[in-house]
XYZ file of C-alpha atoms in Angstrom:
439
model
C -20.163 24.793 -11.749
C -17.251 26.382 -10.259
C -17.236 24.970 -6.113
C -17.650 28.920 -4.540
C -21.178 28.358 -6.980
C -22.321 25.182 -5.643
C -21.338 25.606 -2.127
C -23.733 28.982 -2.774
C -26.378 26.840 -4.172
C -26.522 24.537 -1.099
C -25.935 26.840 1.521
C -29.179 25.053 2.915
C -27.723 21.440 3.772
C -25.237 21.379 6.892
C -22.062 22.812 6.512
C -18.981 19.684 7.228
C -16.999 21.349 10.587
C -13.004 21.090 9.516
C -11.511 18.722 11.770
C -14.514 16.236 10.402
C -13.077 14.880 7.304
C -9.858 14.027 9.953
C -11.812 12.270 12.127
C -13.773 10.614 9.306
C -9.972 9.423 8.281
C -8.908 8.091 11.104
C -12.183 6.128 11.892
C -13.076 4.875 8.263
C -8.834 4.102 8.602
C -8.997 2.303 11.780
C -11.305 0.331 10.233
C -10.669 -0.737 7.321
C -6.570 -1.312 7.522
C -5.676 -2.959 11.477
C -6.995 -5.263 12.902
C -9.184 -2.841 15.976
C -11.645 -3.272 12.420
C -11.407 -6.804 11.126
C -10.641 -8.732 14.122
C -12.341 -6.364 16.789
C -15.669 -4.047 15.562
C -16.825 -5.050 12.243
C -15.781 -8.453 12.830
C -19.492 -10.534 13.067
C -19.620 -14.202 13.592
C -16.520 -14.675 12.694
C -16.327 -13.195 9.412
C -15.047 -9.321 9.086
C -18.320 -7.512 6.962
C -16.333 -3.866 5.715
C -19.555 -3.258 3.634
C -21.096 -1.460 6.963
C -18.161 0.978 7.604
C -18.221 1.978 3.177
C -22.255 2.082 3.384
C -21.828 4.201 6.801
C -20.216 6.800 6.199
C -21.121 7.032 2.670
C -25.239 7.750 3.946
C -23.355 10.176 5.939
C -21.237 11.533 3.178
C -24.462 12.613 1.412
C -26.829 13.365 4.492
C -23.905 16.400 5.831
C -23.165 17.296 2.818
C -24.484 17.769 -1.109
C -21.416 18.939 -2.836
C -19.238 15.901 -1.156
C -22.260 13.755 -2.366
C -22.026 15.062 -6.352
C -18.421 14.516 -5.886
C -18.318 11.382 -4.814
C -20.962 10.947 -7.345
C -18.866 12.393 -9.799
C -15.866 9.875 -9.324
C -18.017 6.399 -8.802
C -18.853 7.221 -12.193
C -15.628 7.964 -13.580
C -13.676 5.581 -16.593
C -11.076 3.822 -14.314
C -12.873 2.884 -11.042
C -16.048 2.042 -14.135
C -13.994 -0.188 -15.822
C -11.694 -1.718 -12.963
C -15.837 -2.293 -11.092
C -15.814 -4.088 -14.778
C -12.876 -6.219 -14.336
C -13.436 -7.283 -10.913
C -17.323 -8.260 -11.253
C -16.229 -10.396 -14.705
C -13.507 -12.398 -11.848
C -16.173 -13.040 -10.171
C -18.656 -13.899 -11.745
C -16.075 -16.493 -13.107
C -14.521 -17.558 -9.972
C -18.235 -18.826 -9.030
C -18.729 -20.755 -11.863
C -15.737 -22.621 -11.862
C -15.294 -22.838 -7.874
C -18.438 -22.692 -7.274
C -17.822 -20.714 -3.598
C -19.442 -17.372 -3.802
C -18.249 -16.380 -0.635
C -14.520 -17.469 -1.070
C -14.306 -14.768 -4.147
C -16.585 -12.397 -2.628
C -13.526 -11.869 0.020
C -10.921 -11.622 -3.055
C -13.993 -9.341 -5.397
C -13.820 -6.658 -2.239
C -10.788 -6.312 -0.829
C -9.545 -5.659 -5.101
C -12.284 -3.291 -5.708
C -10.509 -1.089 -2.868
C -7.382 -1.350 -4.112
C -8.806 0.467 -7.195
C -10.950 2.942 -5.779
C -7.838 3.603 -3.377
C -5.383 4.824 -6.873
C -7.962 6.156 -7.886
C -8.679 8.708 -5.444
C -4.563 8.738 -4.627
C -4.220 10.092 -8.487
C -6.057 13.126 -7.013
C -3.790 14.566 -4.686
C -1.879 16.897 -5.226
C -1.025 20.237 -4.958
C -4.404 21.584 -5.979
C -6.221 19.679 -3.970
C -5.055 20.812 -0.323
C -7.584 18.125 1.349
C -7.337 15.434 -0.260
C -3.383 15.553 0.914
C -4.621 16.574 4.340
C -7.094 13.135 4.029
C -4.813 11.296 2.851
C -1.790 11.886 5.546
C -4.137 11.495 8.225
C -5.921 8.312 7.163
C -2.038 6.703 6.262
C -0.391 7.314 10.004
C -3.341 6.363 11.610
C -3.481 2.966 9.438
C 0.300 2.642 11.038
C -0.822 4.319 14.755
C -3.057 1.801 15.166
C -1.993 -0.719 14.256
C 1.019 -0.069 16.525
C -1.554 0.230 19.616
C -3.925 -2.829 18.921
C -0.241 -5.194 18.700
C 1.421 -3.464 21.196
C -1.670 -3.344 24.071
C -3.795 -6.282 22.150
C -3.797 -9.182 21.863
C -2.944 -11.171 18.255
C -4.906 -14.478 16.462
C -3.285 -13.661 12.933
C -1.127 -16.730 11.986
C -0.244 -18.807 15.049
C -0.399 -15.487 17.183
C 3.257 -14.773 16.613
C 3.488 -13.259 13.227
C 2.019 -10.131 13.527
C -0.666 -8.674 9.595
C 0.872 -4.598 8.608
C 0.194 -3.260 5.233
C 3.541 -2.336 5.341
C 3.266 -0.114 1.771
C 0.677 1.601 3.508
C 4.044 2.743 6.002
C 5.653 3.439 2.125
C 2.751 6.038 1.715
C 2.875 7.475 4.746
C 6.880 8.075 4.686
C 5.944 9.828 0.926
C 3.208 11.900 2.192
C 5.257 13.113 5.033
C 7.859 14.228 3.990
C 6.671 15.872 0.609
C 3.774 17.576 2.463
C 4.911 17.975 6.366
C 7.929 19.022 8.603
C 10.778 15.578 9.193
C 9.736 15.668 12.796
C 6.760 14.683 11.019
C 7.602 12.290 9.597
C 9.917 11.576 11.989
C 7.396 10.463 13.947
C 5.873 8.169 11.199
C 9.204 6.381 10.542
C 9.636 5.175 14.516
C 6.098 4.191 14.311
C 5.939 1.990 11.054
C 9.076 1.307 11.859
C 8.882 -0.369 15.169
C 5.619 -2.412 14.437
C 7.254 -3.802 11.087
C 9.474 -5.082 13.498
C 6.666 -6.693 15.914
C 5.593 -7.426 12.765
C 8.151 -10.628 12.470
C 7.788 -10.408 8.246
C 11.528 -10.499 6.299
C 9.971 -8.742 4.263
C 8.251 -5.923 6.208
C 11.837 -5.623 7.909
C 13.180 -5.534 3.905
C 10.708 -2.494 3.118
C 11.291 -0.614 6.724
C 15.395 -0.154 5.630
C 14.766 1.440 2.704
C 12.370 3.658 3.615
C 15.164 3.786 6.420
C 17.294 4.949 3.549
C 14.702 6.948 1.558
C 14.632 8.842 3.768
C 18.244 9.834 5.527
C 18.920 10.743 1.739
C 16.119 12.476 1.648
C 16.584 14.882 4.924
C 20.949 14.666 3.482
C 19.319 16.188 -0.226
C 16.945 18.430 1.505
C 20.226 19.793 3.512
C 22.126 20.424 0.493
C 19.538 22.344 -1.880
C 18.104 24.759 1.393
C 22.203 25.582 1.535
C 21.982 25.734 -1.851
C 18.752 28.180 -2.998
C 18.742 30.149 0.838
C 18.853 28.917 4.314
C 15.582 27.682 6.061
C 16.592 27.570 9.138
C 13.883 25.812 10.816
C 13.949 22.942 7.895
C 17.613 22.645 8.959
C 17.182 22.557 12.967
C 15.115 20.225 12.697
C 16.776 17.739 9.762
C 19.658 18.636 11.424
C 17.997 17.369 14.697
C 16.668 14.457 12.776
C 19.555 13.300 11.291
C 21.999 12.971 14.986
C 19.293 11.143 16.506
C 19.454 8.217 14.489
C 23.319 8.618 14.054
C 23.723 8.682 17.919
C 20.813 6.349 18.557
C 21.335 4.063 16.251
C 23.275 1.583 18.433
C 20.543 1.392 21.369
C 17.611 1.470 19.119
C 19.300 -1.423 16.837
C 20.445 -3.083 20.403
C 16.168 -2.376 21.827
C 15.198 -3.771 18.690
C 17.840 -7.335 18.280
C 16.794 -8.328 21.973
C 13.281 -8.187 21.393
C 13.359 -10.222 18.901
C 16.304 -12.805 20.670
C 14.692 -12.323 24.085
C 12.288 -15.869 22.359
C 12.772 -18.437 20.662
C 10.195 -18.247 18.496
C 10.973 -14.309 17.412
C 14.572 -15.900 17.025
C 13.389 -18.128 14.553
C 11.106 -15.859 12.094
C 13.352 -12.832 12.307
C 17.517 -13.917 13.043
C 17.381 -17.432 12.023
C 15.741 -16.718 8.642
C 17.555 -13.893 7.812
C 21.139 -15.685 8.713
C 19.444 -18.320 6.888
C 18.594 -16.069 4.113
C 22.305 -14.411 3.038
C 24.380 -17.481 3.604
C 21.974 -18.497 0.898
C 22.650 -15.503 -1.460
C 26.475 -16.101 -1.099
C 25.815 -20.248 -2.373
C 23.304 -18.948 -5.517
C 20.164 -21.802 -2.529
C 16.897 -20.651 -1.311
C 15.563 -20.955 1.671
C 12.463 -21.926 0.610
C 11.288 -24.067 -1.720
C 7.261 -23.428 -1.782
C 8.654 -19.835 -3.481
C 11.515 -20.887 -5.549
C 8.929 -23.402 -7.410
C 6.142 -20.934 -8.561
C 8.092 -19.529 -12.075
C 9.629 -22.703 -13.165
C 5.532 -24.262 -12.507
C 4.034 -21.572 -14.779
C 6.490 -21.089 -17.444
C 6.134 -25.166 -17.448
C 1.935 -24.489 -17.492
C 1.845 -20.544 -19.465
C -1.295 -22.204 -22.011
C -3.590 -22.574 -18.532
C -1.816 -19.399 -18.030
C -3.219 -17.341 -19.850
C -6.438 -16.813 -19.010
C -8.052 -15.638 -16.072
C -8.903 -18.285 -13.970
C -11.359 -15.945 -11.467
C -11.593 -14.864 -8.064
C -11.430 -17.417 -5.042
C -7.946 -17.631 -3.395
C -8.358 -19.257 -0.387
C -10.212 -22.519 -2.892
C -6.413 -22.855 -3.953
C -4.901 -23.115 0.097
C -2.437 -25.220 -0.155
C -3.161 -26.591 -3.629
C -2.273 -24.099 -5.893
C -2.491 -23.910 -9.934
C -4.289 -22.456 -12.738
C -8.411 -23.104 -12.732
C -8.087 -24.752 -16.050
C -5.975 -27.147 -14.415
C -6.606 -30.778 -13.867
C -6.886 -30.937 -9.778
C -4.148 -33.485 -10.451
C -1.590 -31.526 -11.447
C -1.482 -28.244 -8.486
C 1.029 -28.109 -6.133
C 1.488 -27.129 -2.795
C 0.898 -23.582 -2.580
C -0.926 -20.619 -2.129
C -1.626 -17.494 -4.056
C -1.092 -15.410 -1.805
C 3.152 -15.816 -1.958
C 2.878 -13.282 -3.807
C 1.831 -10.772 -5.836
C 2.734 -11.593 -9.310
C 1.393 -16.126 -8.074
C -1.803 -14.348 -7.530
C -2.173 -11.756 -10.558
C -1.786 -15.646 -12.460
C -3.638 -17.697 -11.044
C -6.361 -15.687 -10.947
C -6.037 -12.456 -13.265
C -4.345 -14.916 -16.378
C -1.073 -13.827 -17.427
C -2.607 -11.067 -20.362
C -4.851 -9.119 -18.861
C -1.948 -9.264 -16.579
C 0.560 -8.085 -18.945
C -2.164 -5.679 -19.523
C -1.900 -3.602 -16.440
C 1.604 -3.727 -16.713
C 1.673 -1.909 -19.238
C -0.391 0.288 -18.100
C 1.246 0.767 -14.985
C 4.657 1.263 -16.775
C 3.306 3.803 -19.582
C 1.593 5.669 -16.503
C 4.838 6.304 -14.245
C 7.075 7.294 -17.559
C 4.493 9.832 -18.357
C 3.755 11.114 -14.744
C 8.319 11.016 -14.499
C 8.601 13.656 -17.493
C 6.452 16.632 -16.216
C 8.230 15.558 -12.837
C 11.597 16.634 -10.753
C 14.061 13.799 -11.179
C 14.502 13.908 -7.348
C 10.749 14.171 -6.607
C 10.985 10.435 -9.657
C 13.774 9.041 -7.775
C 11.370 10.061 -4.635
C 9.127 7.387 -6.180
C 11.727 4.391 -7.878
C 12.904 4.222 -4.706
C 8.813 3.533 -2.856
C 7.912 1.335 -6.063
C 11.128 -0.273 -4.884
C 9.882 -1.656 -1.504
C 6.248 -1.983 -3.017
C 8.232 -4.215 -5.376
C 10.004 -6.155 -2.401
C 6.267 -6.908 -0.805
C 5.187 -7.629 -4.425
C 7.554 -10.805 -4.761
C 7.531 -12.336 -1.457
C 4.808 -11.435 -0.147
C 1.868 -9.680 -2.764
C -1.466 -11.788 -3.286
C -2.646 -10.191 0.152
C -2.655 -7.153 -1.942
C -6.272 -8.978 -3.546
C -7.395 -11.279 -1.006
C -6.685 -8.948 2.796
C -8.257 -5.012 2.424
C -5.600 -3.338 5.000
C -3.073 -5.142 2.297
C -5.511 -3.593 -0.773
C -5.902 -0.341 0.425
C -2.052 0.807 1.192
C -1.421 -0.976 -2.575
C -3.773 0.959 -4.561
C -2.820 4.625 -2.209
C 0.502 3.801 -3.280
C -0.048 2.961 -6.007
C -1.502 6.195 -7.439
C 0.927 8.415 -5.563
C 3.534 7.110 -7.352
C 1.235 7.119 -11.085
C -0.088 11.028 -10.439
C 1.333 14.088 -12.307
C 1.357 16.985 -9.646
C 3.915 19.575 -11.689
C 2.357 22.072 -8.842
C 5.218 21.008 -6.923
C 8.102 21.691 -9.599
C 8.815 24.833 -7.733
C 10.123 22.777 -5.137
C 13.038 20.392 -6.249
C 13.526 21.976 -9.735
C 13.928 21.025 -13.479
C 11.558 18.036 -14.826
C 12.404 14.681 -16.110
C 11.067 16.304 -19.328
C 13.289 19.597 -19.761
C 16.421 17.337 -18.785
C 16.051 14.616 -21.260
C 15.651 18.230 -24.283
C 18.380 19.621 -22.564
C 20.861 16.406 -23.033
C 19.547 16.376 -26.719
């Protein structure tokens, strides 16, 4: 049944006002991906319960518009969501059997399940679905703004009050979406807000991702200017990008000075960022590691690879400070945590076999979608994935254990693995056509 036919069939149902999807995106984002949700509004008895919000949101969608209810039910019946849900349920069941802590396993289960759900949502994003594009842009930008407002005006209690949790891959997704579908000034404002919270978070990983995305924006801006000049001048776009680039080059020294003074003015902030970055640079030059805990994981996994082949089930908090495979003898544990890297989490809880299957699937999806995209679009995605790999290698375990991080990871991966051939008129020939021409 066509969209218009379904709307006529359900004409007796209350129609959703145009502003309502945007307000829904803002509310969902603030409550799922910012401390307003996990530290204030949805925190009961010291625990975060996003299930309350998700149940209310689904009920609201069903009550307001039957068409959206049909789409919602069809989405959850799709094969991707179903398979991911089964995998998560089995890992939840296995985790409880392994260590007996249901709440620890369930905490990972709900975050990982949302990662897969938002991956599937982002897969539907494209020119043929402008409402979803608008929703995801508002959702991702609201996450950045919400985190920035909270950490500017409210006291943080995460990571000993000093460091601040921030779904940095949501920042990457927001930059990708706004540079692709919005004007340059909009995306520049997102860059400024996201960079501010990356500096305030005091995580070196976030600072590295910030640098990559600033370079991404500059490369994209310069290419767009050259492309526009070649194919016909769009004065509005040229002026906007010209203003952005001029602003960056003129005010970069001042912005750098403000950021440096902020970090250097407090001994704790200085030690967490500038001092550690200096040590990191020195260690790279000498070939040493400044983080012996993270450096031990690859060798430990390879030494005990047979124990890491099979999944161990959810429950990363059970392994906090004494990390191992659940199949191993507890006497062989090491000091560490599954949050110290995405591959660390996957090895301990998904197992190497399932991890390899997931990795093969993502590589296959990326290659398949890249063949239907322009070279410019593929280049955009490669840079965004490079930023994601930096995060995944150093702090990526949170993508399976913390809901805000999981949603950002799923959203970004879904955007990177989707095909949107209707956008080719802007960027030129597809990768497959270029490869064919070379032959």
